[in-house]
Amino acid sequence: PLVYLVPTPAGSLALIVTPDTIHDLWLDAINETQLIDLLNQTWFAAYRQSQNNRQGWYDAIDSATRQLWEPLMAPLMAHLQQHQIQQATLIPTGYLSLLPLHAAWTEDPNTPTQRRYALDDICIAYAPNAQSLTAAQAISDRVQADSILAIDNPRNDLPNSEREVQAAVSTFPHPTVLRHHQATVDQVRSQLPAANIAHFSCHGTANLNDPLASGLLMSDGLLTLKDIFALNLADHAQGNHGLRLAILSACETGMIGTENADEAISLPTGLLQAGVAAVIASLWAVDDRSTMLLLSKFYDLWRKGNLPPDQSLRQAQIWLRDSTAKEIAAYGGFFTPTPDDRPYAHPFHWAAFSYTGI
């Protein structure tokens, strides 16, 4: 089903839309004012200081996602499970679109991390609106996931990028890889319409005041959302069929501003409108190594394990979160002095990534 999440001054509302019915679920315990306070006083305040105070940002992620459980995600998860629903696409509106709802959590002594998260109960995808999903479904139906364009570290400042890109392209017969200085704005613009999958291992930036100027940093400048719109990726008249999936392994590609949260265009939303069926992107600046591990596992599950891409991301997140250092070292081929730790259990490492689209 589609689940519209609507915060109002008096409380919040979930509208659960299936092919047959619409259920309404009132969530009176969380209103717009509380959300604004949570975002301004906890979330964005800590994020702005995260370069200097990493622990403060870790604590803010923990606190905010914990506060989303009882009033919002617990009743929603219970309702969906009661109706035997295992997969849902959330359409969060307003301020709810700024938070990783799949990482809302409660204590649970029976799990490896002593917590249960929303994504443990349900496979959660996101969408900006229902109309975008209709277009995304049409692209997904006609595009085979058999060719990939990979952008590898245009600024030469991501030490784990090469391994990540290798994991991405290894299961495709004829990958196109633009490495380092080759990844210019013009080169990427010329190659993108011919690709079925695009993997960007590079930095990204969200422009909160001018969303169309948000983009991905190439070797010679910014590939903006405006540039990508101009390519008409899904324009049949030009022979373009659209992209099945774009993976933005870049910093804060999902961040949008509070000023215009209702109509704001995040990069994933913009890419869906530009002719991409689905986008994997991160809400905040993520750790280079944990991203490499997460996305390598994603490709294994999707391309070798034949899971759908949204399920592959979810399972890769659970794997990264729950694995011991020994298990991760065996997978990644490196040494660990602390084999029993769970080094990536904190949601900072895995919860930034979400799946938008089909």
Short mmCIF file of C-alpha atoms in Angstrom, two decimals:
data_model
loop_
_atom_site.label_atom_id
_atom_site.label_comp_id
_atom_site.label_asym_id
_atom_site.label_seq_id
_atom_site.Cartn_x
_atom_site.Cartn_y
_atom_site.Cartn_z
CA PRO A 1 0.00 0.00 0.00
CA LEU A 2 0.78 3.69 -0.11
CA VAL A 3 0.90 5.39 3.29
CA TYR A 4 0.44 9.16 3.33
CA LEU A 5 1.79 10.69 6.54
CA VAL A 6 0.41 14.14 7.24
CA PRO A 7 1.46 16.20 10.28
CA THR A 8 -0.99 18.94 11.33
CA PRO A 9 -1.06 21.42 14.25
CA ALA A 10 -3.56 19.15 16.03
CA GLY A 11 -1.79 15.81 15.49
CA SER A 12 -0.84 13.58 12.58
CA LEU A 13 -2.76 11.38 10.19
CA ALA A 14 -1.78 8.25 8.26
CA LEU A 15 -3.88 7.44 5.20
CA ILE A 16 -3.25 3.84 4.14
CA VAL A 17 -4.25 3.40 0.51
CA THR A 18 -4.67 -0.10 -0.95
CA PRO A 19 -6.26 -0.97 -4.33
CA ASP A 20 -9.57 -1.60 -2.52
CA THR A 21 -9.76 0.74 0.45
CA ILE A 22 -8.42 3.77 2.29
CA HIS A 23 -7.89 3.40 6.04
CA ASP A 24 -7.30 6.40 8.24
CA LEU A 25 -5.12 6.14 11.32
CA TRP A 26 -5.05 9.15 13.62
CA LEU A 27 -1.76 9.74 15.44
CA ASP A 28 -2.74 12.37 17.98
CA ALA A 29 0.47 12.13 20.03
CA ILE A 30 2.70 13.84 17.45
CA ASN A 31 1.90 17.21 15.91
CA GLU A 32 3.59 19.74 13.64
CA THR A 33 4.93 21.89 16.47
CA GLN A 34 6.63 18.92 18.13
CA LEU A 35 8.17 17.94 14.80
CA ILE A 36 9.52 21.45 14.21
CA ASP A 37 11.05 21.44 17.71
CA LEU A 38 12.55 17.99 17.13
CA LEU A 39 14.09 19.10 13.83
CA ASN A 40 15.36 22.50 14.90
CA GLN A 41 16.48 21.78 18.47
CA THR A 42 17.75 18.20 18.07
CA TRP A 43 18.24 17.22 14.44
CA PHE A 44 19.57 20.20 12.49
CA ALA A 45 21.31 21.75 15.52
CA ALA A 46 23.41 18.59 15.95
CA TYR A 47 23.91 18.06 12.22
CA ARG A 48 25.37 21.54 11.77
CA GLN A 49 27.91 20.76 14.51
CA SER A 50 28.58 17.19 13.38
CA GLN A 51 32.04 17.93 11.93
CA ASN A 52 33.24 19.10 15.34
CA ASN A 53 31.00 17.03 17.59
CA ARG A 54 30.44 13.57 16.09
CA GLN A 55 29.11 12.12 19.35
CA GLY A 56 26.51 14.89 19.59
CA TRP A 57 25.25 13.94 16.11
CA TYR A 58 25.17 10.22 17.05
CA ASP A 59 23.13 11.11 20.14
CA ALA A 60 20.74 13.29 18.12
CA ILE A 61 20.09 10.47 15.63
CA ASP A 62 19.40 8.09 18.53
CA SER A 63 17.15 10.56 20.29
CA ALA A 64 15.13 11.67 17.25
CA THR A 65 14.56 8.16 15.89
CA ARG A 66 13.55 6.94 19.37
CA GLN A 67 11.01 9.78 19.64
CA LEU A 68 9.45 8.72 16.33
CA TRP A 69 8.56 5.24 17.58
CA GLU A 70 5.68 5.44 20.10
CA PRO A 71 3.63 8.32 18.65
CA LEU A 72 4.14 7.53 14.95
CA MET A 73 5.77 4.34 13.71
CA ALA A 74 4.65 1.86 16.41
CA PRO A 75 0.91 2.34 15.71
CA LEU A 76 1.55 2.36 11.96
CA MET A 77 3.64 -0.84 12.08
CA ALA A 78 0.98 -2.52 14.25
CA HIS A 79 -1.78 -1.54 11.80
CA LEU A 80 0.14 -2.81 8.76
CA GLN A 81 1.10 -6.09 10.44
CA GLN A 82 -2.48 -6.61 11.60
CA HIS A 83 -3.44 -6.55 7.90
CA GLN A 84 -0.58 -8.91 6.95
CA ILE A 85 1.24 -6.15 5.07
CA GLN A 86 5.00 -6.70 4.81
CA GLN A 87 5.91 -3.90 2.40
CA ALA A 88 4.81 -0.27 2.23
CA THR A 89 5.66 2.92 0.39
CA LEU A 90 5.59 5.94 2.68
CA ILE A 91 4.67 9.35 1.32
CA PRO A 92 5.71 11.60 4.21
CA THR A 93 4.56 15.20 3.83
CA GLY A 94 5.87 18.39 5.38
CA TYR A 95 8.42 18.00 8.14
CA LEU A 96 8.16 14.21 8.26
CA SER A 97 9.93 14.06 4.89
CA LEU A 98 13.15 15.18 6.60
CA LEU A 99 13.58 12.18 8.91
CA PRO A 100 14.61 8.50 8.50
CA LEU A 101 11.28 6.96 9.54
CA HIS A 102 12.56 3.44 8.77
CA ALA A 103 15.04 3.87 11.64
CA ALA A 104 12.46 4.62 14.35
CA TRP A 105 13.18 2.17 17.16
CA THR A 106 12.24 0.72 20.52
CA GLU A 107 14.16 -1.37 23.05
CA ASP A 108 14.16 -5.14 22.41
CA PRO A 109 16.42 -7.41 24.49
CA ASN A 110 16.01 -10.27 21.98
CA THR A 111 17.97 -8.66 19.13
CA PRO A 112 21.75 -8.39 18.57
CA THR A 113 21.61 -4.59 19.08
CA GLN A 114 18.99 -4.67 21.90
CA ARG A 115 16.71 -2.63 19.63
CA ARG A 116 13.96 -3.25 17.12
CA TYR A 117 13.69 -0.81 14.23
CA ALA A 118 10.76 -0.08 11.92
CA LEU A 119 12.62 -1.66 8.99
CA ASP A 120 12.76 -4.94 10.94
CA ASP A 121 8.96 -5.11 10.80
CA ILE A 122 8.23 -3.84 7.28
CA CYS A 123 10.17 -3.24 4.05
CA ILE A 124 9.85 0.54 3.70
CA ALA A 125 10.27 2.54 0.50
CA TYR A 126 9.50 6.24 0.03
CA ALA A 127 7.87 8.33 -2.66
CA PRO A 128 7.16 12.06 -3.07
CA ASN A 129 3.63 11.37 -4.40
CA ALA A 130 1.52 8.68 -6.08
CA GLN A 131 1.85 10.20 -9.55
CA SER A 132 5.64 9.83 -9.50
CA LEU A 133 5.20 6.10 -8.77
CA THR A 134 3.02 5.60 -11.86
CA ALA A 135 5.78 7.05 -14.06
CA ALA A 136 8.43 5.09 -12.14
CA GLN A 137 6.52 1.83 -12.61
CA ALA A 138 6.32 2.40 -16.38
CA ILE A 139 10.10 2.96 -16.53
CA SER A 140 10.77 -0.07 -14.32
CA ASP A 141 8.60 -2.27 -16.57
CA ARG A 142 10.43 -1.34 -19.78
CA VAL A 143 14.05 -0.93 -18.65
CA GLN A 144 16.27 -3.97 -18.13
CA ALA A 145 18.90 -3.59 -15.41
CA ASP A 146 21.72 -4.75 -17.68
CA SER A 147 24.06 -1.77 -18.17
CA ILE A 148 25.67 0.54 -15.63
CA LEU A 149 27.41 3.90 -15.65
CA ALA A 150 29.64 4.30 -12.58
CA ILE A 151 31.24 7.55 -11.44
CA ASP A 152 34.32 6.77 -9.35
CA ASN A 153 35.67 9.41 -7.00
CA PRO A 154 35.92 12.48 -9.27
CA ARG A 155 37.73 14.52 -6.60
CA ASN A 156 40.09 11.71 -5.60
CA ASP A 157 39.24 12.03 -1.90
CA LEU A 158 37.23 8.85 -1.12
CA PRO A 159 39.66 6.05 -0.21
CA ASN A 160 37.07 3.24 -0.42
CA SER A 161 35.44 4.40 -3.64
CA GLU A 162 37.32 2.08 -6.00
CA ARG A 163 36.26 -1.05 -4.09
CA GLU A 164 32.68 0.14 -3.94
CA VAL A 165 32.57 0.85 -7.68
CA GLN A 166 34.21 -2.50 -8.41
CA ALA A 167 31.46 -4.24 -6.42
CA ALA A 168 28.88 -2.22 -8.35
CA VAL A 169 30.12 -2.97 -11.86
CA SER A 170 31.38 -6.55 -11.40
CA THR A 171 28.00 -8.14 -12.20
CA PHE A 172 27.36 -6.12 -15.38
CA PRO A 173 28.78 -7.38 -18.70
CA HIS A 174 29.69 -4.00 -20.24
CA PRO A 175 30.06 -1.36 -17.51
CA THR A 176 31.08 2.20 -18.25
CA VAL A 177 33.31 3.65 -15.52
CA LEU A 178 34.38 7.29 -15.41
CA ARG A 179 37.26 7.55 -12.92
CA HIS A 180 38.72 10.59 -11.22
CA HIS A 181 39.40 13.38 -13.76
CA GLN A 182 37.42 11.55 -16.49
CA ALA A 183 34.20 12.21 -14.59
CA THR A 184 33.51 15.70 -15.94
CA VAL A 185 30.06 17.24 -15.98
CA ASP A 186 29.90 17.02 -19.79
CA GLN A 187 31.07 13.40 -19.92
CA VAL A 188 28.48 12.31 -17.39
CA ARG A 189 25.75 14.28 -19.16
CA SER A 190 26.59 12.60 -22.46
CA GLN A 191 26.73 9.05 -21.00
CA LEU A 192 23.75 9.15 -18.62
CA PRO A 193 20.88 8.82 -21.16
CA ALA A 194 22.32 5.51 -22.46
CA ALA A 195 22.65 3.92 -19.00
CA ASN A 196 20.08 1.72 -17.26
CA ILE A 197 21.74 1.98 -13.83
CA ALA A 198 23.84 4.90 -12.57
CA HIS A 199 26.14 4.62 -9.55
CA PHE A 200 27.64 7.86 -8.26
CA SER A 201 30.50 7.39 -5.80
CA CYS A 202 31.21 11.05 -5.18
CA HIS A 203 30.20 13.97 -3.01
CA GLY A 204 26.79 15.51 -3.28
CA THR A 205 25.32 18.71 -2.01
CA ALA A 206 21.78 19.79 -1.22
CA ASN A 207 21.02 23.43 -1.95
CA LEU A 208 18.21 24.24 0.45
CA ASN A 209 17.36 27.62 -1.07
CA ASP A 210 17.52 26.58 -4.73
CA PRO A 211 16.85 22.82 -4.98
CA LEU A 212 17.49 22.71 -8.74
CA ALA A 213 21.06 23.80 -7.98
CA SER A 214 21.53 20.72 -5.74
CA GLY A 215 23.79 18.19 -7.35
CA LEU A 216 26.70 15.81 -7.47
CA LEU A 217 30.29 16.99 -7.53
CA MET A 218 32.20 15.95 -10.65
CA SER A 219 35.91 16.56 -11.32
CA ASP A 220 35.28 19.97 -12.90
CA GLY A 221 32.13 21.21 -11.17
CA LEU A 222 28.59 20.38 -10.08
CA LEU A 223 26.24 18.17 -12.08
CA THR A 224 22.99 19.84 -10.98
CA LEU A 225 19.43 18.61 -10.87
CA LYS A 226 18.72 21.25 -13.51
CA ASP A 227 21.36 19.62 -15.79
CA ILE A 228 19.75 16.21 -15.28
CA PHE A 229 16.22 17.50 -16.01
CA ALA A 230 17.53 18.93 -19.29
CA LEU A 231 18.59 15.43 -20.43
CA ASN A 232 14.93 14.28 -20.75
CA LEU A 233 15.96 10.81 -19.60
CA ALA A 234 12.51 9.28 -20.20
CA ASP A 235 11.65 11.08 -23.46
CA HIS A 236 10.69 8.39 -26.01
CA ALA A 237 10.91 10.85 -28.89
CA GLN A 238 14.65 11.16 -28.18
CA GLY A 239 15.02 7.40 -27.81
CA ASN A 240 15.47 7.66 -24.03
CA HIS A 241 13.78 5.00 -21.89
CA GLY A 242 14.69 6.24 -18.40
CA LEU A 243 16.92 4.76 -15.69
CA ARG A 244 15.90 1.76 -13.59
CA LEU A 245 17.96 2.87 -10.58
CA ALA A 246 20.36 5.59 -9.48
CA ILE A 247 22.58 4.97 -6.45
CA LEU A 248 23.88 8.16 -4.88
CA SER A 249 26.69 7.03 -2.63
CA ALA A 250 27.34 10.64 -1.76
CA CYS A 251 27.02 12.97 1.18
CA GLU A 252 23.69 14.46 2.23
CA THR A 253 22.01 13.81 -1.10
CA GLY A 254 18.65 13.41 0.63
CA MET A 255 18.73 16.52 2.83
CA ILE A 256 16.10 19.18 2.13
CA GLY A 257 15.28 22.35 4.00
CA THR A 258 12.64 23.16 6.59
CA GLU A 259 11.55 26.38 4.86
CA ASN A 260 9.67 24.69 2.04
CA ALA A 261 9.43 21.13 3.33
CA ASP A 262 6.09 20.61 1.57
CA GLU A 263 7.20 21.28 -1.98
CA ALA A 264 10.95 20.92 -1.53
CA ILE A 265 12.81 18.92 -4.14
CA SER A 266 15.39 16.62 -2.65
CA LEU A 267 17.77 14.96 -5.09
CA PRO A 268 15.87 11.63 -5.02
CA THR A 269 12.55 13.39 -5.67
CA GLY A 270 14.08 15.42 -8.46
CA LEU A 271 15.59 12.35 -10.09
CA LEU A 272 12.24 10.54 -10.02
CA GLN A 273 10.71 13.53 -11.81
CA ALA A 274 13.62 13.50 -14.27
CA GLY A 275 13.03 9.92 -15.45
CA VAL A 276 14.62 7.58 -12.88
CA ALA A 277 12.41 4.76 -11.52
CA ALA A 278 14.17 4.49 -8.14
CA VAL A 279 16.92 6.19 -6.17
CA ILE A 280 19.05 5.01 -3.27
CA ALA A 281 20.44 8.05 -1.47
CA SER A 282 21.70 9.12 1.94
CA LEU A 283 20.08 11.72 4.16
CA TRP A 284 23.30 12.79 5.84
CA ALA A 285 27.05 12.69 5.28
CA VAL A 286 28.07 9.07 5.70
CA ASP A 287 31.26 7.22 6.58
CA ASP A 288 33.22 6.14 3.49
CA ARG A 289 34.03 2.59 4.63
CA SER A 290 30.60 1.68 6.01
CA THR A 291 29.02 2.98 2.78
CA MET A 292 31.34 0.80 0.71
CA LEU A 293 30.39 -2.25 2.79
CA LEU A 294 26.66 -1.49 2.71
CA LEU A 295 26.51 -0.96 -1.04
CA SER A 296 28.78 -3.92 -1.83
CA LYS A 297 26.38 -6.11 0.15
CA PHE A 298 23.42 -4.46 -1.61
CA TYR A 299 24.81 -5.43 -5.03
CA ASP A 300 25.49 -8.99 -3.84
CA LEU A 301 21.91 -9.39 -2.64
CA TRP A 302 20.38 -7.73 -5.69
CA ARG A 303 22.53 -8.98 -8.55
CA LYS A 304 23.63 -12.38 -7.19
CA GLY A 305 20.87 -13.13 -4.66
CA ASN A 306 18.09 -11.96 -7.02
CA LEU A 307 16.25 -10.00 -4.34
CA PRO A 308 14.36 -6.90 -5.55
CA PRO A 309 16.48 -3.75 -5.08
CA ASP A 310 14.37 -2.31 -2.23
CA GLN A 311 14.58 -5.60 -0.29
CA SER A 312 18.29 -5.79 -1.07
CA LEU A 313 18.93 -2.40 0.52
CA ARG A 314 16.91 -3.32 3.59
CA GLN A 315 18.71 -6.65 4.05
CA ALA A 316 22.11 -4.98 3.51
CA GLN A 317 21.26 -2.43 6.22
CA ILE A 318 20.24 -5.17 8.66
CA TRP A 319 23.42 -7.11 7.81
CA LEU A 320 25.71 -4.11 8.37
CA ARG A 321 23.94 -3.21 11.62
CA ASP A 322 23.93 -6.72 13.14
CA SER A 323 27.25 -8.15 11.92
CA THR A 324 30.24 -8.49 14.22
CA ALA A 325 33.59 -6.99 13.30
CA LYS A 326 34.83 -10.52 12.62
CA GLU A 327 32.01 -11.17 10.11
CA ILE A 328 32.53 -7.81 8.42
CA ALA A 329 36.31 -8.30 8.24
CA ALA A 330 35.79 -11.70 6.60
CA TYR A 331 33.44 -10.11 4.04
CA GLY A 332 35.57 -7.04 3.40
CA GLY A 333 38.93 -8.75 3.54
CA PHE A 334 40.56 -6.69 6.28
CA PHE A 335 41.86 -7.21 9.81
CA THR A 336 40.00 -6.37 13.02
CA PRO A 337 41.49 -6.24 16.52
CA THR A 338 38.00 -6.37 18.11
CA PRO A 339 36.21 -9.34 16.47
CA ASP A 340 33.18 -9.38 18.80
CA ASP A 341 32.18 -5.73 18.48
CA ARG A 342 29.34 -4.64 16.23
CA PRO A 343 31.12 -1.60 14.75
CA TYR A 344 28.22 -0.40 12.58
CA ALA A 345 25.27 -1.03 14.91
CA HIS A 346 24.58 2.68 15.37
CA PRO A 347 22.00 4.03 12.89
CA PHE A 348 24.48 6.74 11.84
CA HIS A 349 26.20 4.09 9.69
CA TRP A 350 23.24 2.48 7.92
CA ALA A 351 20.03 4.46 8.45
CA ALA A 352 21.03 7.43 6.25
CA PHE A 353 20.25 5.40 3.14
CA SER A 354 16.70 5.08 1.88
CA TYR A 355 14.95 3.75 -1.20
CA THR A 356 12.74 6.18 -3.12
CA GLY A 357 10.56 4.95 -5.97
CA ILE A 358 9.68 1.51 -7.38
#
